[in-house]
Amino acid sequence: MDTIIDTPKMDKMQSTNYSALSTLTTVFFFWGFIASGNSVFIPFCKEYFGLDQFQSQLIDFAFYGAYYLGALALFLISSSKGRDVVGSWGYKKTIVIGLLFSALGAGAMIVSVFSNVFSGMLLGLFIVALGFSLQQTSANPFMIILGDERTGSTRITLGGAVNSFGTTIGPLVIAMALFGTTEAISDDLIKSLELNQVSILYGCVGLLFLVVALLFKMSKNVPDGKIIEEETEKTSEKKAITTLLVITGLLIICFAPVFYSYSERFSGNPKEAEQIRIIGWLAGLFVVVIGLIVAFFKGSKEKTNWGAMQYPQLTLGMLAIFIYVGVEVAIGSNLGEYLKRNQGMSASEISPYISMYWGSLMIGRWTGAVAAFDLSQKMKTLLRFIVPFIAFGVVLGAGYLIGYDLSHLHWYFICVAIQIVAFYLTNDKPALTLGVFGILGVLAVAIGILSSGTIAIYALLSGGLFCSIMWPCIFSLALGGLGKYQTQGSAFLVMMILGGAIIPPLQGKFADIFTIQSSFIVGIVCFTYLTFYAFYVKKILNKQGLSFE
């Protein structure tokens, strides 16, 4: 008997639990702080440990790969027990467990720093991100159920706004921890630096993880977020499990030769090693894309035993999250190398630009978060104009406060103005917003590739502006109408943060072979798919009687 797709009615607007919402947004800060800090950590480690561009991107591979494995493990445990583990624990308890995991990862990072071992640092970041995967699996659907489902994307955007504050100050704080100064220092001097400051940094971060976990557990205004009994009835997702396990197995087969190519056996034949790495990484990308496309066609047609993957908006949304996270991280992680090679900057000089890139996400998310509040239409219209420039001022102010000269970034307000126009045109419609911002992303990266100097820098930085609102749009569209499969669907989407592990190193390899500037063509391909998903998913939801427009 075919599984019936739930199509909940959308009549009366449900009020938002602002008290719980304000507490929940605190965990979003940590995700942004650590993730954006990697963009500074990557060029530092490249110089400090003598890595090539591809090897330095393994920081992203370890960090974002953990999201995939963590969410996959959670799904498999739930399937084996015949119940939704997160739903039975409750969203609140799951987030606390995730914070404790991240604290453990911070401890592992400290040990690795004292040992001065790059692979140990990768392990520490991997464990931190495992905790994040638990937190994100719970936090995003939690945001949706704290109010009306139709406005779920605005609450996720609000969380993203807090997250983006972390992404803005993360590069600046971590740069200070690594370099100890805002003054430019040579790459040769970087090799002689010590990593003791990193131990202090992660010691503080680990302590904060523990404090927030305690506060979250003790908070009376945050509901447990448990899914009611009838929502956790046993369902079959054998075909979804098989698909994900096959994808995982093939990824291992693809990546194993890549890491083996760094062994002594290939030390005398770098050309062969290079070919293995390219083929392996392209094959890994191919496995994920084809696997999800197959799931889209089979799941939407057969439905039985596919679980959440029977929903076409979800399977294509999984690919959209994979690509979105991939392009967002790829631009941020390769931007530093672009500034070094094409603009002649040292690794210590790029931090303000990295901060502005991630700060651009904050600008967009703060603007999008305006819709999450119960304000008059006139006030929302006014704030959509004022808030972006306030956020832009916060980014500049944070840099000036630490001691950076950001005068060369003042004219970036023109790019901010373009984003404001886009917000007015899209008017909080998730599919339309995703489509328009996807088109702007294509144009921004194309200009960055074809131009030079300040124009190219501004164009690539504006990629952050156009990425800013994509996560909540994709999440709300992909989870729309999933009913009892919403938590499972959220876990699937979090798995696809894997894109941050695969796409940035792939661009890094293109940069090693061709030029760093031409490697950003990866961004054009990614933004093109996101534009396609935006307009296609609207048709899918309309057929199911749903409309978020």
XYZ file of C-alpha atoms in Angstrom:
549
model
C 0.000 0.000 0.000
C 1.482 3.356 -0.991
C 2.419 5.863 1.666
C 0.105 8.857 1.651
C 1.803 12.235 1.440
C 0.618 14.584 4.166
C -0.601 17.974 2.981
C -1.427 19.978 6.117
C -3.997 22.719 5.855
C -2.750 26.278 6.080
C -5.511 28.515 7.328
C -5.168 30.429 10.593
C -1.707 31.822 11.335
C -0.030 30.239 14.372
C 1.595 32.725 16.796
C 5.369 32.600 17.332
C 6.963 31.565 20.650
C 9.423 34.476 20.794
C 10.748 33.553 24.239
C 11.901 30.109 23.093
C 13.025 31.542 19.773
C 15.425 34.009 21.432
C 17.054 31.221 23.475
C 17.319 28.852 20.537
C 19.163 31.377 18.366
C 22.211 31.299 20.689
C 23.470 27.992 19.276
C 23.469 29.461 15.769
C 26.320 31.784 16.794
C 28.812 28.961 17.333
C 28.207 27.380 13.928
C 29.123 30.613 12.207
C 32.095 31.509 14.425
C 33.924 28.204 13.877
C 32.940 27.713 10.217
C 34.047 31.162 9.046
C 37.169 30.974 11.167
C 38.221 28.041 9.008
C 38.595 30.502 6.110
C 41.477 32.136 7.997
C 42.750 28.854 9.418
C 43.103 27.389 5.910
C 45.677 29.871 4.484
C 47.476 29.902 7.838
C 47.839 26.105 7.892
C 48.873 26.122 4.245
C 51.894 28.282 5.053
C 52.593 26.875 8.518
C 52.545 23.198 7.485
C 53.706 23.713 3.874
C 50.521 22.382 2.216
C 49.238 22.808 -1.325
C 45.836 24.428 -1.938
C 44.049 21.075 -2.105
C 45.572 19.810 1.154
C 44.649 23.025 2.952
C 41.011 22.490 1.887
C 40.981 19.221 3.852
C 40.040 21.412 6.811
C 36.685 21.914 5.088
C 36.572 18.222 4.166
C 36.945 17.138 7.810
C 34.587 19.805 9.151
C 31.708 19.457 6.701
C 32.175 15.727 6.186
C 31.311 15.311 9.868
C 27.874 16.796 9.237
C 27.148 14.064 6.724
C 28.379 11.182 8.856
C 26.741 12.523 12.024
C 23.333 13.011 10.442
C 23.598 9.668 8.610
C 24.398 7.846 11.863
C 21.429 9.524 13.537
C 19.136 8.418 10.719
C 20.414 4.816 10.784
C 19.989 4.585 14.564
C 16.437 5.908 14.268
C 15.652 3.393 11.537
C 17.094 0.451 13.486
C 15.056 1.373 16.576
C 11.915 1.909 14.536
C 11.398 5.389 15.967
C 12.680 8.910 15.465
C 15.502 9.253 18.008
C 15.516 13.051 17.860
C 11.730 13.098 18.128
C 11.790 10.839 21.211
C 14.671 12.725 22.849
C 13.147 16.066 22.000
C 14.809 18.871 20.097
C 16.015 20.506 23.323
C 17.851 17.437 24.663
C 19.381 16.719 21.259
C 20.844 20.230 21.089
C 22.357 19.836 24.578
C 23.980 16.533 23.567
C 25.327 18.207 20.419
C 26.882 21.018 22.466
C 28.623 18.483 24.719
C 30.008 16.718 21.635
C 31.370 20.013 20.321
C 33.010 20.702 23.690
C 34.743 17.322 23.408
C 35.976 18.289 19.938
C 37.391 21.552 21.295
C 39.341 19.496 23.844
C 40.694 17.257 21.085
C 41.720 20.360 19.152
C 43.742 21.595 22.131
C 45.567 18.278 22.455
C 46.361 18.287 18.731
C 47.707 21.833 18.864
C 50.085 20.916 21.661
C 51.236 17.954 19.539
C 51.624 20.263 16.506
C 49.949 17.672 14.253
C 47.808 18.841 11.309
C 45.875 15.565 11.071
C 45.030 15.845 14.782
C 43.573 19.299 14.190
C 41.421 17.843 11.443
C 40.158 15.246 13.932
C 39.332 17.940 16.482
C 37.371 19.974 13.942
C 35.628 16.756 12.839
C 34.357 16.103 16.389
C 33.263 19.734 16.830
C 31.250 19.456 13.613
C 29.715 16.131 14.708
C 28.180 18.064 17.581
C 27.041 20.753 15.183
C 25.286 18.132 13.036
C 23.190 17.077 16.028
C 22.411 20.695 16.849
C 21.418 21.578 13.283
C 19.277 18.478 12.821
C 17.217 19.674 15.784
C 17.458 23.460 15.601
C 16.113 24.014 12.082
C 12.836 22.059 12.392
C 12.578 23.415 15.964
C 12.591 26.917 14.468
C 9.753 25.938 12.144
C 7.451 24.499 14.855
C 7.878 27.579 17.094
C 5.393 29.382 14.862
C 3.397 29.127 11.648
C 4.952 26.790 9.063
C 4.516 29.370 6.303
C 6.788 31.795 8.161
C 9.296 29.124 9.141
C 11.916 30.445 6.727
C 11.865 33.859 8.439
C 12.626 32.319 11.847
C 15.438 30.246 10.376
C 16.673 33.475 8.804
C 16.643 35.104 12.247
C 18.789 32.263 13.558
C 20.972 32.735 10.517
C 21.336 36.415 11.394
C 22.804 35.462 14.770
C 24.876 32.800 13.044
C 26.217 35.432 10.684
C 27.341 37.653 13.539
C 29.541 34.709 14.497
C 30.785 34.393 10.913
C 31.667 38.099 10.914
C 33.784 38.210 14.058
C 35.121 34.645 13.717
C 37.782 35.443 11.068
C 38.888 38.564 12.946
C 39.184 36.880 16.348
C 40.872 33.758 14.971
C 43.270 35.880 12.903
C 44.274 37.728 16.050
C 44.721 34.392 17.834
C 46.921 33.046 15.025
C 48.962 36.127 14.128
C 48.762 38.168 17.330
C 48.548 41.438 15.362
C 46.515 43.289 12.752
C 49.703 44.337 10.975
C 50.803 42.524 7.807
C 53.431 39.836 8.374
C 55.242 37.808 5.742
C 54.324 34.207 4.913
C 57.880 33.175 5.871
C 57.350 34.591 9.354
C 54.082 32.666 9.657
C 56.037 29.416 9.491
C 57.911 30.408 12.662
C 54.787 31.227 14.694
C 53.538 29.030 17.524
C 50.046 27.611 17.915
C 49.651 28.233 21.654
C 47.050 30.959 21.026
C 44.867 28.417 19.233
C 44.808 26.300 22.411
C 43.600 29.304 24.402
C 40.980 30.097 21.742
C 39.533 26.573 21.649
C 39.737 26.332 25.432
C 37.449 29.364 25.646
C 35.163 28.009 22.914
C 34.921 24.605 24.620
C 34.026 26.281 27.913
C 31.323 28.311 26.178
C 29.879 25.118 24.670
C 29.542 23.690 28.189
C 28.025 26.878 29.615
C 25.439 27.178 26.817
C 24.566 23.472 27.168
C 23.867 24.038 30.874
C 21.850 27.204 30.264
C 19.874 25.528 27.496
C 19.034 22.529 29.675
C 17.980 24.731 32.605
C 15.915 27.145 30.488
C 12.216 27.014 31.338
C 11.064 28.975 28.285
C 12.313 26.406 25.747
C 9.896 23.479 25.271
C 11.234 19.929 25.027
C 10.211 19.794 21.384
C 9.236 16.146 21.505
C 7.199 14.789 18.614
C 3.817 13.446 19.668
C 3.339 9.676 19.689
C 1.324 9.380 16.493
C 4.046 11.269 14.646
C 6.686 8.680 15.626
C 4.890 5.590 14.360
C 7.130 3.065 12.674
C 7.636 3.651 8.983
C 9.777 1.974 6.397
C 12.618 3.735 4.654
C 14.579 0.716 3.457
C 15.169 2.168 0.007
C 16.339 5.480 1.446
C 18.749 3.621 3.740
C 20.078 1.566 0.845
C 20.554 4.666 -1.301
C 22.465 6.558 1.410
C 24.630 3.557 2.310
C 25.499 2.988 -1.352
C 26.404 6.671 -1.713
C 28.542 6.474 1.442
C 30.307 3.298 0.301
C 31.046 4.734 -3.119
C 32.373 7.942 -1.553
C 34.805 5.895 0.524
C 35.922 4.076 -2.622
C 36.381 7.414 -4.409
C 38.293 9.209 -1.656
C 40.500 6.374 -0.381
C 42.843 6.533 -3.440
C 42.998 10.336 -3.076
C 44.453 10.123 0.423
C 46.642 7.161 -0.555
C 48.136 9.344 -3.310
C 49.920 11.320 -0.574
C 51.864 8.241 0.553
C 55.576 7.756 -0.188
C 54.722 5.440 -3.087
C 53.756 8.488 -5.199
C 56.533 10.808 -4.034
C 58.471 10.189 -7.230
C 55.471 10.431 -9.544
C 53.538 13.611 -8.714
C 51.732 13.624 -12.093
C 50.098 10.270 -11.409
C 49.159 11.371 -7.896
C 47.587 14.517 -9.317
C 45.461 12.516 -11.744
C 44.265 10.214 -8.966
C 43.183 13.186 -6.844
C 41.271 14.851 -9.664
C 39.505 11.662 -10.727
C 38.701 10.703 -7.130
C 37.197 14.051 -6.231
C 35.194 14.354 -9.444
C 33.935 10.802 -8.939
C 32.833 11.692 -5.401
C 30.891 14.669 -6.691
C 29.348 12.498 -9.415
C 28.272 9.865 -6.849
C 26.351 12.379 -4.716
C 24.681 14.169 -7.619
C 23.648 11.019 -9.497
C 22.599 9.269 -6.280
C 20.213 12.075 -5.362
C 18.835 12.359 -8.888
C 18.073 8.611 -8.884
C 16.384 8.981 -5.483
C 14.329 11.873 -6.864
C 12.931 9.865 -9.774
C 12.430 6.572 -7.935
C 11.235 7.972 -4.615
C 8.630 10.325 -6.067
C 7.315 7.521 -8.293
C 7.376 4.505 -5.963
C 6.949 6.244 -2.550
C 6.763 3.008 -0.529
C 9.845 2.363 1.671
C 11.433 5.707 0.758
C 10.527 7.591 3.956
C 11.091 11.327 3.576
C 12.742 10.711 0.207
C 9.338 10.060 -1.351
C 8.949 13.839 -1.448
C 10.522 15.310 -4.597
C 10.917 18.717 -2.951
C 13.165 17.062 -0.355
C 15.415 15.017 -2.641
C 16.049 17.973 -4.936
C 16.355 20.120 -1.808
C 19.085 17.794 -0.521
C 21.024 18.458 -3.701
C 20.310 22.176 -3.311
C 21.717 22.221 0.251
C 24.738 20.207 -0.928
C 25.438 22.743 -3.665
C 24.545 25.820 -1.616
C 26.866 24.942 1.276
C 29.516 23.928 -1.228
C 29.508 27.240 -3.091
C 29.252 29.352 0.064
C 32.246 27.620 1.654
C 34.193 27.346 -1.616
C 34.107 31.101 -2.192
C 35.069 31.860 1.404
C 37.803 29.219 1.593
C 39.423 30.042 -1.753
C 39.022 33.801 -1.450
C 42.144 34.067 0.694
C 44.296 32.335 -1.912
C 42.817 34.580 -4.622
C 43.773 37.683 -2.620
C 47.289 36.324 -2.168
C 47.912 35.285 -5.774
C 46.024 38.016 -7.649
C 46.154 40.941 -5.224
C 49.592 40.325 -3.708
C 48.421 40.121 -0.089
C 50.030 38.042 2.648
C 48.041 35.530 4.702
C 47.837 38.005 7.593
C 46.304 40.768 5.413
C 43.294 38.865 4.094
C 41.284 38.687 7.346
C 39.234 41.918 6.779
C 38.136 40.642 3.363
C 37.233 37.216 4.746
C 35.301 38.964 7.508
C 33.462 41.102 4.956
C 32.555 38.027 2.898
C 31.042 36.242 5.884
C 29.698 39.572 7.131
C 27.832 39.840 3.842
C 25.836 36.798 4.925
C 25.006 38.646 8.132
C 23.848 41.691 6.158
C 21.429 39.591 4.126
C 20.200 37.501 7.036
C 19.593 40.492 9.290
C 17.539 41.993 6.491
C 15.592 38.778 5.955
C 15.034 38.402 9.703
C 12.887 41.563 9.737
C 9.973 39.452 8.497
C 10.201 37.215 11.584
C 8.815 39.983 13.820
C 5.224 41.098 14.243
C 5.576 44.564 12.717
C 3.444 46.691 10.451
C 4.101 46.437 6.732
C 5.262 50.063 6.695
C 7.810 49.406 9.458
C 9.069 46.249 7.730
C 9.535 48.195 4.508
C 11.528 50.862 6.348
C 13.671 48.348 8.233
C 14.519 46.453 5.046
C 16.280 49.607 3.922
C 17.888 50.583 7.224
C 18.965 47.202 8.648
C 21.365 46.218 5.807
C 23.362 49.419 6.237
C 23.387 48.983 10.019
C 24.727 45.463 9.521
C 27.303 46.777 7.048
C 28.360 49.300 9.695
C 28.659 46.518 12.282
C 31.014 44.572 9.997
C 33.168 47.640 9.416
C 33.003 48.602 13.082
C 34.159 45.157 14.227
C 37.173 45.391 11.939
C 38.059 48.925 13.043
C 37.628 47.958 16.708
C 40.196 45.193 16.359
C 42.538 47.536 14.494
C 42.174 46.856 10.761
C 42.102 49.563 8.103
C 38.900 48.980 6.115
C 38.761 52.209 4.120
C 39.184 50.208 0.886
C 35.854 48.465 1.607
C 33.660 51.555 2.066
C 32.339 51.514 -1.514
C 31.039 47.994 -0.962
C 27.793 49.685 0.138
C 26.857 49.715 -3.588
C 26.659 45.912 -3.529
C 24.579 46.114 -0.351
C 22.177 48.491 -2.132
C 21.730 45.959 -4.955
C 20.782 43.318 -2.409
C 18.244 45.683 -0.816
C 16.536 46.111 -4.192
C 16.403 42.313 -4.540
C 14.721 42.002 -1.136
C 12.043 44.513 -2.118
C 11.390 42.675 -5.379
C 11.067 39.226 -3.781
C 9.007 40.317 -0.733
C 9.675 37.273 1.544
C 8.568 34.701 -1.051
C 11.052 31.826 -0.520
C 11.009 30.343 -4.035
C 11.180 33.718 -5.757
C 13.865 34.919 -3.325
C 16.006 31.841 -3.952
C 15.640 32.239 -7.715
C 16.477 35.945 -7.849
C 19.435 35.598 -5.488
C 20.668 32.595 -7.503
C 20.702 34.716 -10.668
C 22.540 37.507 -8.840
C 25.051 34.934 -7.586
C 25.777 33.816 -11.146
C 26.329 37.415 -12.239
C 28.542 38.227 -9.233
C 30.897 35.279 -9.749
C 31.032 35.889 -13.519
C 32.097 39.500 -12.913
C 34.664 38.285 -10.375
C 36.188 35.967 -12.970
C 36.171 38.416 -15.878
C 37.344 41.560 -14.063
C 40.269 42.527 -11.848
C 41.231 44.765 -8.937
C 38.590 46.207 -6.627
C 35.687 45.301 -8.935
C 36.662 41.625 -8.884
C 37.105 41.657 -5.112
C 33.727 43.322 -4.557
C 32.037 40.899 -6.960
C 33.384 37.829 -5.149
C 32.599 39.318 -1.745
C 29.015 39.934 -2.866
C 28.665 36.196 -3.340
C 28.124 36.237 0.424
C 25.256 38.713 0.040
C 23.479 36.447 -2.408
C 24.166 33.257 -0.431
C 22.836 34.868 2.741
C 19.155 34.049 2.379
C 19.444 30.713 0.555
C 19.666 28.308 3.513
C 16.286 29.221 5.081
C 14.603 29.344 1.681
C 15.830 25.871 0.713
C 15.109 24.423 4.147
C 11.524 25.677 4.332
C 10.747 24.682 0.734
C 12.322 21.217 1.092
C 10.508 20.466 4.381
C 7.172 21.872 3.212
C 4.362 19.335 3.608
C 6.535 16.517 5.022
C 4.379 16.113 8.151
C 5.668 13.237 10.310
C 8.779 12.989 8.116
C 9.912 16.527 8.913
C 12.638 15.552 11.419
C 13.889 12.808 9.117
C 13.900 15.248 6.232
C 15.853 17.727 8.352
C 18.477 15.055 9.049
C 18.758 14.345 5.313
C 19.259 18.040 4.603
C 21.927 18.346 7.308
C 23.732 15.373 5.737
C 24.056 17.403 2.584
C 26.242 19.947 4.341
C 28.668 17.409 2.910
C 28.841 19.819 -0.036
C 31.177 21.945 2.075
C 33.548 18.971 2.234
C 33.586 18.111 -1.471
C 33.139 21.287 -3.523
C 35.787 23.578 -1.896
C 38.647 21.043 -2.254
C 37.523 20.449 -5.841
C 37.809 24.163 -6.559
C 41.163 24.127 -4.761
C 42.394 21.412 -7.121
C 41.197 23.420 -10.138
C 43.143 26.378 -8.729
C 46.295 24.226 -8.495
C 45.906 23.091 -12.115
C 44.639 26.278 -13.772
C 44.376 29.661 -12.017
C 42.710 30.625 -8.752
C 40.504 33.183 -10.518
C 39.221 30.780 -13.179
C 38.489 28.163 -10.503
C 35.540 30.284 -9.341
C 33.598 28.994 -12.348
C 32.540 26.309 -9.872
C 30.394 29.030 -8.284
C 28.598 29.779 -11.549
C 27.618 26.128 -11.954
C 26.371 25.957 -8.343
C 24.297 29.142 -8.471
C 22.751 27.978 -11.753
C 21.368 24.812 -10.138
C 20.051 26.765 -7.161
C 18.171 29.041 -9.551
C 16.671 25.989 -11.269
C 15.599 24.444 -7.948
C 13.892 27.661 -6.877
C 11.504 27.737 -9.791
C 11.028 23.975 -10.142
C 10.226 23.311 -6.462
C 7.429 25.891 -6.614
C 5.686 23.744 -9.233
C 6.203 20.622 -7.110
C 4.647 22.221 -4.017
C 1.742 23.667 -5.982
C 0.877 20.165 -7.224
C 0.677 19.052 -3.572
C -1.660 21.921 -2.722
C 1.017 23.921 -0.921
C 2.106 27.481 -1.516
C 4.640 29.531 0.448
C 4.392 32.450 -1.962
